[in-house]
mmCIF file of C-alpha atoms in Angstrom:
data_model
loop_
_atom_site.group_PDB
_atom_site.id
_atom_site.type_symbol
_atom_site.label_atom_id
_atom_site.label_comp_id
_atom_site.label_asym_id
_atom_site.label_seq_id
_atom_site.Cartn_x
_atom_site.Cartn_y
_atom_site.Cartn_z
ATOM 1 C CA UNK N 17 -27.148 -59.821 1.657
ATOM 2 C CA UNK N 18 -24.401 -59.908 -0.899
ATOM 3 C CA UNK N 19 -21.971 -57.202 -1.125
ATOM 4 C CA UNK N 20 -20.811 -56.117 -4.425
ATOM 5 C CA UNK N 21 -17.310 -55.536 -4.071
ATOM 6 C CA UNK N 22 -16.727 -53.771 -7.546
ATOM 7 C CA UNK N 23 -19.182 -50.990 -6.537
ATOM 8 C CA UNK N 24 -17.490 -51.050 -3.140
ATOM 9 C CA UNK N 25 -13.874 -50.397 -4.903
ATOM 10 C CA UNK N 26 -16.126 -47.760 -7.451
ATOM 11 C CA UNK N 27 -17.773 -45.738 -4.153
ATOM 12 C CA UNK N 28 -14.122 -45.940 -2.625
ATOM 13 C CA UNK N 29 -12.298 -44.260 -5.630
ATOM 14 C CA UNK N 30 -15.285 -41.746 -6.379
ATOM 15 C CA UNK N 31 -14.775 -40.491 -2.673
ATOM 16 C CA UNK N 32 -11.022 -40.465 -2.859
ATOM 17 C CA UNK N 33 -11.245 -38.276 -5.852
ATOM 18 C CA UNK N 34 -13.479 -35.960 -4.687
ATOM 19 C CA UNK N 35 -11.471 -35.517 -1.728
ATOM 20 C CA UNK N 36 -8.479 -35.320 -3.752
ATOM 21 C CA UNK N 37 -10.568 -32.274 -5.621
ATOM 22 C CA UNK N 38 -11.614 -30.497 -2.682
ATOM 23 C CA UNK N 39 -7.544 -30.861 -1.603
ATOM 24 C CA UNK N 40 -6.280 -29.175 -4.537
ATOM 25 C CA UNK N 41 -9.621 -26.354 -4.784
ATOM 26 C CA UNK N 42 -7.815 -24.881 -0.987
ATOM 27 C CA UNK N 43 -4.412 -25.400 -2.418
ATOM 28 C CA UNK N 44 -5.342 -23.450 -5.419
ATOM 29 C CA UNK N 45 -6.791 -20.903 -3.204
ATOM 30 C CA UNK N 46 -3.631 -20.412 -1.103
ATOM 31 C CA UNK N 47 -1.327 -19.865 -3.714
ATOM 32 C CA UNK N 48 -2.144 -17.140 -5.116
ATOM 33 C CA UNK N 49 -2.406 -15.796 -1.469
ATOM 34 C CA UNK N 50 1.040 -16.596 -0.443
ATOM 35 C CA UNK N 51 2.350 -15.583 -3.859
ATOM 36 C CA UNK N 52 1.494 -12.179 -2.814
ATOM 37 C CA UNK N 53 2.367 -12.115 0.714
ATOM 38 C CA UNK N 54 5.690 -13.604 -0.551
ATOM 39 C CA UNK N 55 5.908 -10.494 -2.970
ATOM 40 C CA UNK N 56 4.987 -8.088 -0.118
ATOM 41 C CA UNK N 57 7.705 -9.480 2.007
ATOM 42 C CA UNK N 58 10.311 -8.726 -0.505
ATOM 43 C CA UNK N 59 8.953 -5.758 -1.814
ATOM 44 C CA UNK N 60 9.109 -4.186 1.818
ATOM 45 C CA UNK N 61 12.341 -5.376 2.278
ATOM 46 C CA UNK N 62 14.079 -3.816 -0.912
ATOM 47 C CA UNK N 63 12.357 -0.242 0.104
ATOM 48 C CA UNK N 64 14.322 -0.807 3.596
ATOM 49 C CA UNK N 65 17.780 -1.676 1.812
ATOM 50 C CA UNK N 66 16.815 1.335 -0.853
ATOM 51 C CA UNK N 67 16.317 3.904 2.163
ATOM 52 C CA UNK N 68 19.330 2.881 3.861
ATOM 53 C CA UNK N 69 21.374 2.991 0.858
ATOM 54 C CA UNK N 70 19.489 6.564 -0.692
ATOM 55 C CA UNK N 71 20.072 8.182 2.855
ATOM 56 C CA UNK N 72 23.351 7.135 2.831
ATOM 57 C CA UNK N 73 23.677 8.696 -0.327
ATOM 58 C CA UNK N 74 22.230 12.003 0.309
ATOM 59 C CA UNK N 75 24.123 12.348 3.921
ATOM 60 C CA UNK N 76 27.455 11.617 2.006
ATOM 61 C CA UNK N 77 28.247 8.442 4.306
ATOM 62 C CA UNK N 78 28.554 4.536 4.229
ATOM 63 C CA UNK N 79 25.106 2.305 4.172
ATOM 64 C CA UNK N 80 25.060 -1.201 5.047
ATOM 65 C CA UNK N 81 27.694 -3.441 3.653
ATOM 66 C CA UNK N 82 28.375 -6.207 6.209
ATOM 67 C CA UNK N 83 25.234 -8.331 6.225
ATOM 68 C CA UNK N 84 24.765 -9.967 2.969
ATOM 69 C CA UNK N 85 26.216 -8.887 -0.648
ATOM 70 C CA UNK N 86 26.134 -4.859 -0.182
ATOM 71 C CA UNK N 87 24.181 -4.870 2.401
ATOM 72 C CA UNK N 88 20.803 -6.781 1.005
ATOM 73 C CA UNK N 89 20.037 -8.785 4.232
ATOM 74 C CA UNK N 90 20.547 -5.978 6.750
ATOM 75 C CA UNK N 91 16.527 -5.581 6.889
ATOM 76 C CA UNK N 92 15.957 -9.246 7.811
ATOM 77 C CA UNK N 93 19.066 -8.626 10.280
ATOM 78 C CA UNK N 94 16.613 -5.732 11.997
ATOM 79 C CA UNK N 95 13.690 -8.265 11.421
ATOM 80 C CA UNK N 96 15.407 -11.457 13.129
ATOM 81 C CA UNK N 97 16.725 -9.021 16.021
ATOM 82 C CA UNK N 98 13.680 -7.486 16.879
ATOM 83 C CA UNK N 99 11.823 -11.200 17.380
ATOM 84 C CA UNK N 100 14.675 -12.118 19.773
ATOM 85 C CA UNK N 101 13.992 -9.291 21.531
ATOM 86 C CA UNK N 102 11.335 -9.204 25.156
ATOM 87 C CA UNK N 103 7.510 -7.943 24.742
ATOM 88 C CA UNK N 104 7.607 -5.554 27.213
ATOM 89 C CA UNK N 105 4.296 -4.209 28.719
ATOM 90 C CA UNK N 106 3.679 -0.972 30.588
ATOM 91 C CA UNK N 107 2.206 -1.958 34.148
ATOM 92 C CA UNK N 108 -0.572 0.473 34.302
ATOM 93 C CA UNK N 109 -1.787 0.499 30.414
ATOM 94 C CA UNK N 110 -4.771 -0.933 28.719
ATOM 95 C CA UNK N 111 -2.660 -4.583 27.905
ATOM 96 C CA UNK N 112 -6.012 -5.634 25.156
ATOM 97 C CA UNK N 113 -5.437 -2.256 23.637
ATOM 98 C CA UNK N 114 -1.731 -2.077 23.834
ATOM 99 C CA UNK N 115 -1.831 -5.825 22.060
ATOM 100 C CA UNK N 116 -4.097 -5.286 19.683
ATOM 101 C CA UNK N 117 -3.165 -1.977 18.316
ATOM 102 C CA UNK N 118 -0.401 -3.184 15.976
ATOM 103 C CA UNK N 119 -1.977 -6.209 14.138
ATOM 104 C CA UNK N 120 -4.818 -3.713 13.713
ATOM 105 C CA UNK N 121 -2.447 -1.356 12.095
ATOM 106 C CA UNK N 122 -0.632 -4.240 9.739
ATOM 107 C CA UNK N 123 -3.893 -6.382 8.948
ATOM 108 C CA UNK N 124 -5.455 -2.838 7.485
ATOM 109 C CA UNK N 125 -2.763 -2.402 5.337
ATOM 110 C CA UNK N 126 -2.355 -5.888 4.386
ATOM 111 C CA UNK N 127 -6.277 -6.456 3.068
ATOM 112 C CA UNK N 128 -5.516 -3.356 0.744
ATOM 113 C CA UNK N 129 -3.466 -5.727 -1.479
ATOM 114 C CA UNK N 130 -6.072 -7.896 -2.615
ATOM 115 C CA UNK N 131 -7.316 -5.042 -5.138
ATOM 116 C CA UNK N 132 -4.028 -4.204 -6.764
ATOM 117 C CA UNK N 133 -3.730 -5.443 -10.369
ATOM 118 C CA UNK N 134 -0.237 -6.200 -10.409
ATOM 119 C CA UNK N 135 -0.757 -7.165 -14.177
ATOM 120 C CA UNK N 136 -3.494 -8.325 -16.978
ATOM 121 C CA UNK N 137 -5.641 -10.533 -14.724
ATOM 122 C CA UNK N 138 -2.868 -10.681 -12.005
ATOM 123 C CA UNK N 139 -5.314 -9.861 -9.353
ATOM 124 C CA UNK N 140 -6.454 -11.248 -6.106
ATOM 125 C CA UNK N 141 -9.900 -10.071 -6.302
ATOM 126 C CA UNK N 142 -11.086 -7.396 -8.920
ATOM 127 C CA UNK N 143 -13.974 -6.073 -7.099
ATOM 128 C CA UNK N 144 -16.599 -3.133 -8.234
ATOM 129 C CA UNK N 145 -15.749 -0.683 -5.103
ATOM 130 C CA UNK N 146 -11.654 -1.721 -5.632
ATOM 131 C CA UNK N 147 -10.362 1.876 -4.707
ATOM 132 C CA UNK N 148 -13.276 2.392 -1.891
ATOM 133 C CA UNK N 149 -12.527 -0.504 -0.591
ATOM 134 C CA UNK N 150 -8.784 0.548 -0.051
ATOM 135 C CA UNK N 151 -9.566 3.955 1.172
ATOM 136 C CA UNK N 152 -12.253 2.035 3.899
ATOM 137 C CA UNK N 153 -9.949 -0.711 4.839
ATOM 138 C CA UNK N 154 -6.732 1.827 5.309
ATOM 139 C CA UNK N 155 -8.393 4.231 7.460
ATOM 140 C CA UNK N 156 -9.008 1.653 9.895
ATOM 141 C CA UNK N 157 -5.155 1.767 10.403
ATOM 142 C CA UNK N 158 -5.541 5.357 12.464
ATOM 143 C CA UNK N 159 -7.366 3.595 14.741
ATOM 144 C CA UNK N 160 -5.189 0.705 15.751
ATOM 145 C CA UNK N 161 -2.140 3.912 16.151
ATOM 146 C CA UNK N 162 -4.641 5.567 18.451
ATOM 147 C CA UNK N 163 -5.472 1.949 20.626
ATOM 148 C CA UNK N 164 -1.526 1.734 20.778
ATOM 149 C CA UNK N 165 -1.523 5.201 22.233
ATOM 150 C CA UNK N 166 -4.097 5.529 24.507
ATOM 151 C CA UNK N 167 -3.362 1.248 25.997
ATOM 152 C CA UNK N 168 0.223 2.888 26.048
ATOM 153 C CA UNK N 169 -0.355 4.740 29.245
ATOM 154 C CA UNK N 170 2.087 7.160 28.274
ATOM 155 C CA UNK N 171 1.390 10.573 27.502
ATOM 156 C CA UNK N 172 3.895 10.828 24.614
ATOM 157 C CA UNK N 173 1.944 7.628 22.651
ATOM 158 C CA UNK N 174 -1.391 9.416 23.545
ATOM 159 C CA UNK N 175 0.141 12.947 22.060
ATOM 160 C CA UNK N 176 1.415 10.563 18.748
ATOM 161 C CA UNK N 177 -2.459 8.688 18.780
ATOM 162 C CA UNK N 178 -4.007 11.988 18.838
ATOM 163 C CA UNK N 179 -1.940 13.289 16.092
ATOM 164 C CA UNK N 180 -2.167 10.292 13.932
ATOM 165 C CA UNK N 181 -6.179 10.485 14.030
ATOM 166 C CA UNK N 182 -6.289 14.121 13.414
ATOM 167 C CA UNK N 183 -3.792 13.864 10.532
ATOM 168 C CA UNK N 184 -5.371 10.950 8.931
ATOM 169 C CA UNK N 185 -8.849 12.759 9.158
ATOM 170 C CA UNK N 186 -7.240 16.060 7.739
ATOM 171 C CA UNK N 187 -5.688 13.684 4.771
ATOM 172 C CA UNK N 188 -8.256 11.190 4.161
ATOM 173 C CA UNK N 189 -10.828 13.317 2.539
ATOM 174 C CA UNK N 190 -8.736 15.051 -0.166
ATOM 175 C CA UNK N 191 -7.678 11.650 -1.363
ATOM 176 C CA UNK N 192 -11.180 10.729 -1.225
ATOM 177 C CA UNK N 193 -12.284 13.272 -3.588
ATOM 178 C CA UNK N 194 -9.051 12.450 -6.001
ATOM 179 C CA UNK N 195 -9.956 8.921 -5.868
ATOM 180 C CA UNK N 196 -13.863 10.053 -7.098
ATOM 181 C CA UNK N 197 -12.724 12.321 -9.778
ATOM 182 C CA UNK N 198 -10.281 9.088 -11.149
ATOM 183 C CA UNK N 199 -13.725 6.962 -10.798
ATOM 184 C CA UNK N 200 -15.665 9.650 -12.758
ATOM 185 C CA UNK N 201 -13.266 9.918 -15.590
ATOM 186 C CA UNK N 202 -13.022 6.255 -15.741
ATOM 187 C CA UNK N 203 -16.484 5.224 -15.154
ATOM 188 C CA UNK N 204 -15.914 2.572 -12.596
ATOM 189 C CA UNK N 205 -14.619 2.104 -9.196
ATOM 190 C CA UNK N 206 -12.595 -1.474 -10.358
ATOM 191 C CA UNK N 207 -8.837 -0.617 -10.358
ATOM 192 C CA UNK N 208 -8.363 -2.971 -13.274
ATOM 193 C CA UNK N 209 -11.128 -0.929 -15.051
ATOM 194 C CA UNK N 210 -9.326 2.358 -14.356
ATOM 195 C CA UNK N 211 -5.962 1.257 -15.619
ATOM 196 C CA UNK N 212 -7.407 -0.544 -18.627
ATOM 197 C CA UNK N 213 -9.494 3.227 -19.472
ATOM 198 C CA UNK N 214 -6.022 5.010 -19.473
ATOM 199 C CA UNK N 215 -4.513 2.265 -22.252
ATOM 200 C CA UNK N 216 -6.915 3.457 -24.732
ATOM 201 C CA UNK N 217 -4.884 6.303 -25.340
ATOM 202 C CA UNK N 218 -1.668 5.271 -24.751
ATOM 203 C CA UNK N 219 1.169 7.430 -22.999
ATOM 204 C CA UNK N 220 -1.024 10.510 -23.278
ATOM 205 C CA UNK N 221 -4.009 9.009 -21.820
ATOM 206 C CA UNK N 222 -2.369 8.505 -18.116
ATOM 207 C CA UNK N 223 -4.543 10.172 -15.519
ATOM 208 C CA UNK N 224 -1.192 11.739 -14.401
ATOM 209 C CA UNK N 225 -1.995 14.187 -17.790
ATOM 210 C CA UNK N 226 -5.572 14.186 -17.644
ATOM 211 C CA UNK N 227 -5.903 15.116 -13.924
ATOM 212 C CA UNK N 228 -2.421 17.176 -13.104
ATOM 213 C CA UNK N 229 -3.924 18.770 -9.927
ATOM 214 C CA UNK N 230 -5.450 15.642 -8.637
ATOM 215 C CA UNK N 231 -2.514 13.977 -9.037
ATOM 216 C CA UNK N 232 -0.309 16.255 -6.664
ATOM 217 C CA UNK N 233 -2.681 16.322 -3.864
ATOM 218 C CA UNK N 234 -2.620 12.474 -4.144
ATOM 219 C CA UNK N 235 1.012 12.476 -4.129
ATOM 220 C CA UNK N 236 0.826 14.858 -1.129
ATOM 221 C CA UNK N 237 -2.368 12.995 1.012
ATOM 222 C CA UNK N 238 -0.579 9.852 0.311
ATOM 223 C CA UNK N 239 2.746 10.694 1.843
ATOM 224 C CA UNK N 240 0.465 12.293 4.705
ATOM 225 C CA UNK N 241 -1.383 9.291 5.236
ATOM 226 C CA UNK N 242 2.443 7.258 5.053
ATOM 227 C CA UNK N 243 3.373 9.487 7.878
ATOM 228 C CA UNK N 244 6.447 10.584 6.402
ATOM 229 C CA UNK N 245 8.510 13.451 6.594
ATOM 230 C CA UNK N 246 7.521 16.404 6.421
ATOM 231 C CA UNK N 247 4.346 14.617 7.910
ATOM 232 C CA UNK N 248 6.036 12.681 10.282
ATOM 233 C CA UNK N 249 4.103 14.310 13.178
ATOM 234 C CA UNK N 250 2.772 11.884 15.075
ATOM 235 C CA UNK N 251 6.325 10.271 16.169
ATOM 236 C CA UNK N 252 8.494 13.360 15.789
ATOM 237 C CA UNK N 253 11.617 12.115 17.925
ATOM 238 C CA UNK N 254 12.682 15.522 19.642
ATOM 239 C CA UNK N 255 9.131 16.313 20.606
ATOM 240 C CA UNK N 256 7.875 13.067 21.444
ATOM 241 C CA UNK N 257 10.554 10.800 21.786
ATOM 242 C CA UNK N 258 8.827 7.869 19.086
ATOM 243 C CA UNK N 259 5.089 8.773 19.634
ATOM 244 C CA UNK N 260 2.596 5.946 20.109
ATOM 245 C CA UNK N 261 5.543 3.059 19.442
ATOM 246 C CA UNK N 262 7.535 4.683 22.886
ATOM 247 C CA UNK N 263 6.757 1.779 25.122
ATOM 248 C CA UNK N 264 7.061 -0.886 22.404
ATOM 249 C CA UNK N 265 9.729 -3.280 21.870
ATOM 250 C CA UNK N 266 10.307 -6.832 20.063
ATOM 251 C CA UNK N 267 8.182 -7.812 17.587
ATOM 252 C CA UNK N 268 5.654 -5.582 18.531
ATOM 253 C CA UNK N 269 7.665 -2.535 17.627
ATOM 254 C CA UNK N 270 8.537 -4.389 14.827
ATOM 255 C CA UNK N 271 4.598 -4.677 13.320
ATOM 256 C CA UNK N 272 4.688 -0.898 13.803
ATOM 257 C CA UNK N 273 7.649 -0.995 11.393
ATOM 258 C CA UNK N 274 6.226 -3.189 9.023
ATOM 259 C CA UNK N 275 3.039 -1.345 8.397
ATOM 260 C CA UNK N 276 4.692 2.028 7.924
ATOM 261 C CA UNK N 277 6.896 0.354 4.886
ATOM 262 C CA UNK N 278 3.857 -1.835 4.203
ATOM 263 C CA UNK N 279 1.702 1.591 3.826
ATOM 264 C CA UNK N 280 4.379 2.893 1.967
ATOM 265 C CA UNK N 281 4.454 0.358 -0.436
ATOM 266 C CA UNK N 282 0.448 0.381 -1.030
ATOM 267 C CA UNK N 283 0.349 4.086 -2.078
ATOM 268 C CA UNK N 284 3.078 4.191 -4.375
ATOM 269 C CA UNK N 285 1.503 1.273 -5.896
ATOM 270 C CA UNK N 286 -1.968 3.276 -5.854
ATOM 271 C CA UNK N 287 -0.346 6.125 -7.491
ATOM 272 C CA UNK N 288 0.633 3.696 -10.705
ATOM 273 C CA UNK N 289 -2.368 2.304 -10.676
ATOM 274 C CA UNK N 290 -4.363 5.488 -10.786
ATOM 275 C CA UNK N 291 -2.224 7.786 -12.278
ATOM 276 C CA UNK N 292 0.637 6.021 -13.977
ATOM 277 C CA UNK N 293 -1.313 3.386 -16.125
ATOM 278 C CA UNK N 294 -0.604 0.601 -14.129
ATOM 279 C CA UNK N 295 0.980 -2.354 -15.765
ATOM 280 C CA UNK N 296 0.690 -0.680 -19.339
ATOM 281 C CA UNK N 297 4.275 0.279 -21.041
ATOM 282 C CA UNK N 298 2.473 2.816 -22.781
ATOM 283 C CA UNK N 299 5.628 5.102 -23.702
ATOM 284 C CA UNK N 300 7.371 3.356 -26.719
ATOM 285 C CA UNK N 301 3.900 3.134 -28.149
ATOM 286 C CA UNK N 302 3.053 7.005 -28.765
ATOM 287 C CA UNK N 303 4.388 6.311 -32.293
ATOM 288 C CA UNK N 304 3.407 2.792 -32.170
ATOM 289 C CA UNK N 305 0.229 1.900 -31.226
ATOM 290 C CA UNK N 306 -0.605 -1.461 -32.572
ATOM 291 C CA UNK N 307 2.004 -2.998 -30.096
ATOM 292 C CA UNK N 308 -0.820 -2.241 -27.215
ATOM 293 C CA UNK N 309 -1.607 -5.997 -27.222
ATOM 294 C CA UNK N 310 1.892 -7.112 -26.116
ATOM 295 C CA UNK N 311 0.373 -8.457 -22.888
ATOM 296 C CA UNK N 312 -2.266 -10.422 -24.357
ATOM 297 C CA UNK N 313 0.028 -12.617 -26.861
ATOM 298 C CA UNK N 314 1.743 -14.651 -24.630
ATOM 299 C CA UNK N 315 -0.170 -14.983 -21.026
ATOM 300 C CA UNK N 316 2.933 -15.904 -18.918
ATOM 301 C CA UNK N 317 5.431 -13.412 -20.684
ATOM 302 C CA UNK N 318 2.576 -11.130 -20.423
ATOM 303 C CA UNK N 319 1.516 -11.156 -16.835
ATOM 304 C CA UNK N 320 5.838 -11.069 -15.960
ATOM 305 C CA UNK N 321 5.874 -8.370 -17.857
ATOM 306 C CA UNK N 322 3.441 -6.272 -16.305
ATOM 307 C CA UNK N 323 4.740 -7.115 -13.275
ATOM 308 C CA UNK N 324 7.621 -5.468 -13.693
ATOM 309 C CA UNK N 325 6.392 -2.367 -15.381
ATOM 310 C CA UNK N 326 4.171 -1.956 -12.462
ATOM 311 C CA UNK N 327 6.856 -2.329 -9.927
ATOM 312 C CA UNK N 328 8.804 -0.695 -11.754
ATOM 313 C CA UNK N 329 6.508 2.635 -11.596
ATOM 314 C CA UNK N 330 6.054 1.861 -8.108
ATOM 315 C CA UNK N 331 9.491 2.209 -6.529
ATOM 316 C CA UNK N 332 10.405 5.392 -8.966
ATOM 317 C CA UNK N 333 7.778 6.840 -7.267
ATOM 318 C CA UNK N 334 9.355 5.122 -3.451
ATOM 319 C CA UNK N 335 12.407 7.260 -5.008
ATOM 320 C CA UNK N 336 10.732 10.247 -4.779
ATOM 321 C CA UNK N 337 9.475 9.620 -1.532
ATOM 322 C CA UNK N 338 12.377 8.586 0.493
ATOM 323 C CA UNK N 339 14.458 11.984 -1.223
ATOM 324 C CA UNK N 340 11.592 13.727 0.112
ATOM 325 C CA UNK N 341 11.990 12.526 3.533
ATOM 326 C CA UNK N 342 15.447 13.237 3.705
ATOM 327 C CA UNK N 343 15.456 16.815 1.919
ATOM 328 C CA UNK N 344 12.672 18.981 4.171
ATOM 329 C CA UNK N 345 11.885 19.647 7.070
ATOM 330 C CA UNK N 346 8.806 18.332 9.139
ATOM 331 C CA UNK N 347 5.601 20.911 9.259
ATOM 332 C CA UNK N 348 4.541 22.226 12.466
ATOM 333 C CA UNK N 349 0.775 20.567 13.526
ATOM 334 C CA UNK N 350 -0.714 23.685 12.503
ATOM 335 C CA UNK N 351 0.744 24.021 9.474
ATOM 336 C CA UNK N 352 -0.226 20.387 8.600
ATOM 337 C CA UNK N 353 -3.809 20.884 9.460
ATOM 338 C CA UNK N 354 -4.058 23.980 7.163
ATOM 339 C CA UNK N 355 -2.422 22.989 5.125
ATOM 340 C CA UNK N 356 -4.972 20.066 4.590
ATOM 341 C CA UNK N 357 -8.383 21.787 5.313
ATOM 342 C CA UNK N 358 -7.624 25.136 3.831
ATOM 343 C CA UNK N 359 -5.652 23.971 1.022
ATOM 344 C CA UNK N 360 -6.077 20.895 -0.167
ATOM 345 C CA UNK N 361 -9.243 20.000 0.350
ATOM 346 C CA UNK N 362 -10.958 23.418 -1.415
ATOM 347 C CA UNK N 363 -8.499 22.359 -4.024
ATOM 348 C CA UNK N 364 -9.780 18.660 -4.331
ATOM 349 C CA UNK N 365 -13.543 19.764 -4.383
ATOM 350 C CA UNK N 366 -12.810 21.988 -7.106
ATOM 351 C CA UNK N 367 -10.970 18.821 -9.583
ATOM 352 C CA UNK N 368 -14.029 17.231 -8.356
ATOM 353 C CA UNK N 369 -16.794 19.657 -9.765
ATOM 354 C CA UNK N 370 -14.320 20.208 -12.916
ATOM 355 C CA UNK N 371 -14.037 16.600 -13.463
ATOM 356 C CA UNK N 372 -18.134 16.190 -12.845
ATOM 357 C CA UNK N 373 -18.762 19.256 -15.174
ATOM 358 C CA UNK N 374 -16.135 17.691 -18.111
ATOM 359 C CA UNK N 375 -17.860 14.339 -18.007
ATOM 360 C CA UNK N 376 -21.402 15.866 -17.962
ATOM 361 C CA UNK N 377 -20.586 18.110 -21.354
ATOM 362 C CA UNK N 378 -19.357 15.069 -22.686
ATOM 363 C CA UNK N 379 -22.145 12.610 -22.832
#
């Protein structure tokens, strides 16, 4: 048998480049996912150097200034402090549940990313159901907070479980019921749909205009579901001492930490998405509407430039939200149920059947 050795050398090099294809199809793949987890890592840790530095502010006092250039590396000082630190476990808790409650809690959050269109097709995967999927995949965090608490065997963490679940319940269904109304008025569920529905019009055709009362009880729910003062409840330090992170330490604690900045983050970027017209620079263009097409001229100077409208938007509104923490005072638990169940939610319902009714009479 005689072996041809020039379709030997031709077999070799067709398999090497095939391999060499299905090499760069998973690098291709992973970029785009570590771009964003790159972005998410910074993004949290400017909203920790902005807090420290607005709360400073506000209290008339001195932020951090020693680690890094005024104080820009003092978050990845807490970061690289907390991982030296000992995982300590309670001795008569649940150890599966008190392990597994906080990468529950962060991996929720995290998965909520992948339907944010940070700019014109700068998305990790525009899906149909891209707002239901958010609301689905973030309620799951609840019930990592209420594994922490009840693993914890500590009745504090139980008490800051119990209140978590309850207040998430209380919260989740008026932001359902915004969320809907946005769908209805945009006719899809995509978030790249909704924001691309609101640049028809320009600065006037923001869903922050078109649906005023939706978009306070979103702003409200949202900082509910954040757990942020004045919704802070479920670890209110003078009542129960940190709530369901009391017997965590290291990096453990530290997860906890992540995902409330992490959570943070993913609403306010919600709220520009649904309400602010995402990565659209609509306000210079109420007298000037044929510059709507900036984005699509140049596809790298576009898609930079969206990004940093969008973030932009976002951390006005992460403003807003860390003078709210540090301006009033937290609700009582009864005051935060009613205030969900016999306020907002009747409210929410109502937008609903208005929004339902508008889009009916308009057809």
């Amino acid at each position: 048998m005689i072996i041809n050795t020039t379709e030997l050398e031709a077999i070799n090099s067709f398999s090497r480049v095939g391999y060499l294809k299905e090499v760069y199809g998973i690098i291709w793949i992973l970029v785009p996912i570590l771009t964003l987890v790159l972005g998410i890592t910074l993004g949290v840790l400017v909203i920790v150097w902005l807090e420290r530095e607005i709360s400073a502010g506000i209290q008339q006092r001195i932020g951090p200034e020693y680690t890094g250039p005024w104080g820009l590396l003092q978050a990845l000082a807490d970061g690289t402090k907390l991982l030296l630190k000992e995982n300590l476990r309670p001795s008569r808790g649940d150890t599966r549940l008190f392990s597994i409650g906080p990468s529950i809690a962060v991996i929720s959050i995290l998965l909520s990313y992948s339907v944010i269109p940070f700019s014109y097709r700068f998305i990790l995967s525009d899906l149909s159901i891209g707002v239901f999927l958010w609301i689905s995949v973030s309620s799951l965090a609840p019930v990592g907070l209420l594994m922490a608490g009840y693993g914890s065997n500590n009745k504090y963490s139980f008490l800051g479980g119990l209140r978590a679940a309850a207040q998430s319940i209380s919260y989740e269904i008026p932001l359902t019921l915004c969320v809907l109304s946005i769908s209805l008025l945009s006719n899809s569920s995509s978030t790249v749909d909704i924001v691309e529905a609101q640049a028809k019009y320009g600065f006037w055709g923001w869903n922050l205009w078109r649906q005023p009362i939706g978009f306070i009880i979103f702003l409200i729910s949202s900082l509910a579901e954040c757990e942020r003062l004045p919704f802070d409840l479920p670890e209110a330090e003078e009542e129960l001492v940190a709530g369901y992170q009391t017997e965590y330490s290291g990096i453990k604690f530290g997860l906890f930490y992540v995902a409330s900045y992490l959570n943070l983050l993913i609403s306010s970027l919600f709220v520009t998405v649904l309400y602010l017209g995402g990565w659209n620079f609509s306000i210079p263009y109420i007298f000037v509407p044929e510059l709507f097409d900036i984005n699509k001229r140049s596809q790298v100077f576009g898609i930079l430039i969206g990004i940093f409208i969008t973030l932009a938007k976002t951390y006005l509104f992460l403003f807003s939200s860390i003078v709210t923490r540090w301006t009033l005072p937290r609700l009582r638990m009864d005051q935060l149920l009613n205030l969900g169940w016999k306020f907002l939610l009747p409210i929410s319902l109502g937008n609903l059947l208005l929004t339902t009714s508008f889009q009916l009479f308009s057809l």
